[in-house]
PDB file of C-alpha atoms in Angstrom:
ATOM      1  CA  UNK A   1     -13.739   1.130 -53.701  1.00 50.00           C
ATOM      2  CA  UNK A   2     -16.438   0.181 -51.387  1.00 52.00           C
ATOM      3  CA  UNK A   3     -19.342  -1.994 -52.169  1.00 53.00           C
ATOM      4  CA  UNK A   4     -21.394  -1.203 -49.323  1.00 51.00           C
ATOM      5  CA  UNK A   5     -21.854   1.734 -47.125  1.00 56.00           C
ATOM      6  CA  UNK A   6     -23.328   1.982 -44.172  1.00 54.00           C
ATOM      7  CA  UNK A   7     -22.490   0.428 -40.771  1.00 56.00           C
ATOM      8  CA  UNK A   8     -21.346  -3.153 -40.439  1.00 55.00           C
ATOM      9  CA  UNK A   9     -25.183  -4.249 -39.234  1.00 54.00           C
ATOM     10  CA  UNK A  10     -26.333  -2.830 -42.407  1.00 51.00           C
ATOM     11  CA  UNK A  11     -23.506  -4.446 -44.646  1.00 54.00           C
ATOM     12  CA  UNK A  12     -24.142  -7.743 -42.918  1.00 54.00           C
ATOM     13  CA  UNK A  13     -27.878  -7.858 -43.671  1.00 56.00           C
ATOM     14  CA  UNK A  14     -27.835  -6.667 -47.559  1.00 56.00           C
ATOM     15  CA  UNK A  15     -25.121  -9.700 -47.998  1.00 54.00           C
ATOM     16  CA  UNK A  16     -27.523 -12.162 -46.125  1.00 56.00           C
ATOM     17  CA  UNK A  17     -30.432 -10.886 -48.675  1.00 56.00           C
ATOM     18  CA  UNK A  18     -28.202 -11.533 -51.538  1.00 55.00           C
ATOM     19  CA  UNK A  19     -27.680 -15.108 -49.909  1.00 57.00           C
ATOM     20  CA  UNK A  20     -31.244 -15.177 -49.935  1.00 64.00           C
ATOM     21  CA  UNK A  21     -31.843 -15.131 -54.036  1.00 79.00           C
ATOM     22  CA  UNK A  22     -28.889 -17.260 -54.842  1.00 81.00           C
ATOM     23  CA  UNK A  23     -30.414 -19.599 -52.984  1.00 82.00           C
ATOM     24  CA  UNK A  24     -33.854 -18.948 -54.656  1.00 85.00           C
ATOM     25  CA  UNK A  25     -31.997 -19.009 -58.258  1.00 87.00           C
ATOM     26  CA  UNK A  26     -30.603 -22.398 -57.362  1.00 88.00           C
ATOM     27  CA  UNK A  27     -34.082 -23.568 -56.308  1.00 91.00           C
ATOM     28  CA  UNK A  28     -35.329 -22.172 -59.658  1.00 92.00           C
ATOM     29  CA  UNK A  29     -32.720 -23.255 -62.160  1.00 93.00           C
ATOM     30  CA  UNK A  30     -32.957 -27.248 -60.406  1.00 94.00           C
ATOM     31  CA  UNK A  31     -37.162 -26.651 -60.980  1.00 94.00           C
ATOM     32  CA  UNK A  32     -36.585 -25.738 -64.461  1.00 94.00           C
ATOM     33  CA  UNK A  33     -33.823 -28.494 -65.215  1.00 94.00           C
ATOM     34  CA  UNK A  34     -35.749 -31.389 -63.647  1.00 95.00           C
ATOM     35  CA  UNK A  35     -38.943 -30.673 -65.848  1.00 94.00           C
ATOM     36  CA  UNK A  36     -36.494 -30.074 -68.864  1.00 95.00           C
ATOM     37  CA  UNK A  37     -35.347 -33.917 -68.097  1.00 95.00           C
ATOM     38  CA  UNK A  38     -38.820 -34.973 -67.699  1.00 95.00           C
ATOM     39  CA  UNK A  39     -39.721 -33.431 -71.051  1.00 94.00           C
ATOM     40  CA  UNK A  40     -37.236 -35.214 -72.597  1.00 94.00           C
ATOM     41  CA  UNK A  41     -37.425 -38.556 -71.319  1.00 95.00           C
ATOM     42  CA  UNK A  42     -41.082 -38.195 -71.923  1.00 93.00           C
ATOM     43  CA  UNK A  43     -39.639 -37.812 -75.315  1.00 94.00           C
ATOM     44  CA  UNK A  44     -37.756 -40.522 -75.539  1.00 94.00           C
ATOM     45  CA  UNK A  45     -39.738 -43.164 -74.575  1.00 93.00           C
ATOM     46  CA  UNK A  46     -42.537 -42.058 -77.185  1.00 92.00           C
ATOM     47  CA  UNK A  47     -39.915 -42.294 -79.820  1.00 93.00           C
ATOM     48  CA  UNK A  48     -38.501 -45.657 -78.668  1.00 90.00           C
ATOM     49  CA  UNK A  49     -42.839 -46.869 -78.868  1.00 86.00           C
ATOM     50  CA  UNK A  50     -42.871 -45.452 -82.038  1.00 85.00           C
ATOM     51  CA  UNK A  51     -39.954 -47.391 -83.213  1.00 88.00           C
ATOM     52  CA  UNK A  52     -40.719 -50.737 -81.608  1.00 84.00           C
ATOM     53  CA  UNK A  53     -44.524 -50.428 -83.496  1.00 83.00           C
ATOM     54  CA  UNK A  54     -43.394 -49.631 -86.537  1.00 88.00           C
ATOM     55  CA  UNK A  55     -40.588 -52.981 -86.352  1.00 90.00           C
ATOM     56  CA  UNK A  56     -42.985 -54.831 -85.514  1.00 89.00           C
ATOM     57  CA  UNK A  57     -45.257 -53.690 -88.601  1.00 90.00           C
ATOM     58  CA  UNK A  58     -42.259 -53.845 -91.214  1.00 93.00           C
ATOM     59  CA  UNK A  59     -41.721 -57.564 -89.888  1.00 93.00           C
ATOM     60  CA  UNK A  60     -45.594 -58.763 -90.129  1.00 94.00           C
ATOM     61  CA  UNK A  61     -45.090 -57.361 -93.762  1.00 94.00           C
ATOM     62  CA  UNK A  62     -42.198 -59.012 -94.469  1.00 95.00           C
ATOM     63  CA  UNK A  63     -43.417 -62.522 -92.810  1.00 94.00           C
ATOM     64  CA  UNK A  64     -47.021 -61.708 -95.722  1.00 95.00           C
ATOM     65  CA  UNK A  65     -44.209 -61.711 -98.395  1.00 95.00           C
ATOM     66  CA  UNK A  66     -42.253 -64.544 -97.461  1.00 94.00           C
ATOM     67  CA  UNK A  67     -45.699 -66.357 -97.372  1.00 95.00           C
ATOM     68  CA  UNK A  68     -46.877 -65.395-100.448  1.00 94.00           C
ATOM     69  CA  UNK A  69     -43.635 -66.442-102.061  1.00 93.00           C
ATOM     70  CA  UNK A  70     -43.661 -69.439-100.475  1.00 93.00           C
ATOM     71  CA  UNK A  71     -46.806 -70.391-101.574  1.00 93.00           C
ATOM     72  CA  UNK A  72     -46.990 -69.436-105.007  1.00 91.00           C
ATOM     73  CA  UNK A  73     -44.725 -72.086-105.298  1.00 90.00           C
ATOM     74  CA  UNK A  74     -46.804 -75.001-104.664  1.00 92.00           C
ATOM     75  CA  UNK A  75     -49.980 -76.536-106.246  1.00 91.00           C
ATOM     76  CA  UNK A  76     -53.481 -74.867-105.954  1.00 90.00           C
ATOM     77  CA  UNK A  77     -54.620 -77.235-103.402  1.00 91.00           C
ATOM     78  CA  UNK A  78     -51.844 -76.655-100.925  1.00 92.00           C
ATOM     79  CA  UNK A  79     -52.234 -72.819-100.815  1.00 93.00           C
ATOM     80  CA  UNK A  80     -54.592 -72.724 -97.762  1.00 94.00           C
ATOM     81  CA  UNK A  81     -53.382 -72.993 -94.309  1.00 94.00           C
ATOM     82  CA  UNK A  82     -52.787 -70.746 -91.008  1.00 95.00           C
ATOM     83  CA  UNK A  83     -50.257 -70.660 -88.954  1.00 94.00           C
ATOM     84  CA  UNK A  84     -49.442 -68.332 -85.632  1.00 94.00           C
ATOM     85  CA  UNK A  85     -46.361 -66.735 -84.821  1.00 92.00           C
ATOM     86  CA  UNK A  86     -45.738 -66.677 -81.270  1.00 92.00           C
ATOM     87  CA  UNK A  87     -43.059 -64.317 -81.303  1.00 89.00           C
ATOM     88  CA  UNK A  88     -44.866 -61.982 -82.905  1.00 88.00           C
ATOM     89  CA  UNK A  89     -48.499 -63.056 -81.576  1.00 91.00           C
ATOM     90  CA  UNK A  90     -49.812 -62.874 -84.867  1.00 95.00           C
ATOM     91  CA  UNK A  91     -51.932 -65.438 -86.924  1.00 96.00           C
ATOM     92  CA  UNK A  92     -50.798 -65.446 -90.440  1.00 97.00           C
ATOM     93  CA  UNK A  93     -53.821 -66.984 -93.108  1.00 97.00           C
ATOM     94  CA  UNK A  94     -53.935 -67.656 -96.290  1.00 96.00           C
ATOM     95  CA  UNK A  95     -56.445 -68.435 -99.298  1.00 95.00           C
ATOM     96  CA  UNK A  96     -56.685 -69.473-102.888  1.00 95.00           C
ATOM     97  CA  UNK A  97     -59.971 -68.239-105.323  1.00 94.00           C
ATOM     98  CA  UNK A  98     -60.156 -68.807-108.958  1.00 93.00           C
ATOM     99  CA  UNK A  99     -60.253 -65.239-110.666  1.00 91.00           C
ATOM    100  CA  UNK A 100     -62.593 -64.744-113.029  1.00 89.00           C
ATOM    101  CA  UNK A 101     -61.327 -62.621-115.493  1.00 89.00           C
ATOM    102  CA  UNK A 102     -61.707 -61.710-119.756  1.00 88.00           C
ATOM    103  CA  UNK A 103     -59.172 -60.399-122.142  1.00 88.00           C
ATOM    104  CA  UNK A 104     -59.855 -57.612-124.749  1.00 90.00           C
ATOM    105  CA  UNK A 105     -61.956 -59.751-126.904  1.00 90.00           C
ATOM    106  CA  UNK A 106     -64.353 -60.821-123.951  1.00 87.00           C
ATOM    107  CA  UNK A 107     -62.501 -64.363-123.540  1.00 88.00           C
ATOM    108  CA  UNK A 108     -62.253 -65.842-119.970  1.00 87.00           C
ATOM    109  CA  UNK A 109     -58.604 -66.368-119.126  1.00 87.00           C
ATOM    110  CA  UNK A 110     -58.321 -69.838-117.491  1.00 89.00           C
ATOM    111  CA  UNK A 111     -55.886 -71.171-114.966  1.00 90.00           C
ATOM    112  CA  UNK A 112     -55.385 -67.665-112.567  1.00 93.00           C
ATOM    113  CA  UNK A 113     -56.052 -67.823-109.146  1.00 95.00           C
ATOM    114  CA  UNK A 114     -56.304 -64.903-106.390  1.00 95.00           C
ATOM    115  CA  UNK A 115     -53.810 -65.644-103.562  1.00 96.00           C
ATOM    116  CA  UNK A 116     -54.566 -63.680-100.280  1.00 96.00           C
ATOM    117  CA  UNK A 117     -52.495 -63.621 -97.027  1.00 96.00           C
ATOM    118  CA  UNK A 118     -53.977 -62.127 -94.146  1.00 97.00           C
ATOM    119  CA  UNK A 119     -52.448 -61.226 -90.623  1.00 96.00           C
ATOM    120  CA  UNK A 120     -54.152 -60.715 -87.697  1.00 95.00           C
ATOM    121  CA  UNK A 121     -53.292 -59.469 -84.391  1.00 94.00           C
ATOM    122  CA  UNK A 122     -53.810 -56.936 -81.502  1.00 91.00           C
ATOM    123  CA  UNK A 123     -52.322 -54.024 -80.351  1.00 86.00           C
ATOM    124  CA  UNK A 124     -53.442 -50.852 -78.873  1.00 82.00           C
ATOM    125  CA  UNK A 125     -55.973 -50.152 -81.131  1.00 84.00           C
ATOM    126  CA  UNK A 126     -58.043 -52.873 -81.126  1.00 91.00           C
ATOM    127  CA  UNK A 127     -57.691 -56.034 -83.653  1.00 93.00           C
ATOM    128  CA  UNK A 128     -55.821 -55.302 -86.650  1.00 93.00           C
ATOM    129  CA  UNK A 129     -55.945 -56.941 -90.010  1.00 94.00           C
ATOM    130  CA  UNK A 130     -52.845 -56.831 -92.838  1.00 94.00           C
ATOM    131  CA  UNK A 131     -53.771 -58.038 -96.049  1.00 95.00           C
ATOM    132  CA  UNK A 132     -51.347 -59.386 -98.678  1.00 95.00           C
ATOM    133  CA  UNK A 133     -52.767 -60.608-102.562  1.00 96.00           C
ATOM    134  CA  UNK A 134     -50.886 -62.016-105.651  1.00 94.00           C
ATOM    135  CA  UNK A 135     -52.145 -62.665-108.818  1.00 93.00           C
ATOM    136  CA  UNK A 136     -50.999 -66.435-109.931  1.00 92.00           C
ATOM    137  CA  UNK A 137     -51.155 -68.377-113.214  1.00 90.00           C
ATOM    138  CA  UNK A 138     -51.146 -71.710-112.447  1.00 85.00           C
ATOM    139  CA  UNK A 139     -51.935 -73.670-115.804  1.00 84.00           C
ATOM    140  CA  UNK A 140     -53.244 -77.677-114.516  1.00 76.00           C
ATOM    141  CA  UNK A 141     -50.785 -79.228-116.465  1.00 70.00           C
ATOM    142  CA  UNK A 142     -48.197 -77.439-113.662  1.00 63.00           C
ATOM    143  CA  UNK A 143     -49.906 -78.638-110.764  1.00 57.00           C
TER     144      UNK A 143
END
């Protein structure tokens, strides 16, 4: 069976044009893999930032719990302070307001207090605040 007919000049050409557009398919399918790798690093690396800001979100709310548990703990007048994590370069706040409130029959309930955590820190967005609150009876014969 014969592939090509023809003379040998003719043969000799057709299988240096086939030579031609394998090499032009090679060309191609490296073009098309090397933006297929880019794509997906791309990829990648936006899910890795994803993951890193959102770790870093779930452990500023875990540090506002820790704090608030922590301080429910001890006597009105030692709620208040601020501290700064430098690990996480965030400055972690807190505050302590009486809370004014009345039951059913219109009498104020005494000895509750509003305790509020705050966090505060940067990141691509501009200054970012997490607040934290917790409702605490603290009758006076406890402090």
């Amino acid at each position: 069976m014969r592939l090509f007919s023809g003379s040998p000049h003719l043969r000799s050409s057709r299988i240096r044009s086939l030579g031609g557009y394998a090499l032009l398919d090679v060309i191609l399918a490296v073009t098309v893999f090397a933006f297929w790798g880019v794509g997906l690093i791309t990829l990648l690396q936006k899910i890795s930032d994803t993951s890193n800001s959102y770790s870093r979100d779930r452990l500023i709310q875990y540090q506002l719990e820790s704090i608030l548990t922590e301080m429910k703990h001890r006597p009105v007048e030692e709620m208040t302070m601020e501290r700064l994590d430098e690990d996480l370069d965030v400055t972690f706040r807190t505050t302590v307001e009486p809370l004014n409130l009345a039951n059913i029959d219109g009498e104020t309930l005494e000895d509750l207090y509003q305790l509020t955590a705050t966090a505060t820190f940067m990141d691509s967005g501009g200054e970012q605040v997490e607040t934290a609150r917790l409702t605490i009876y603290q009758p006076e014969e406890d402090r």
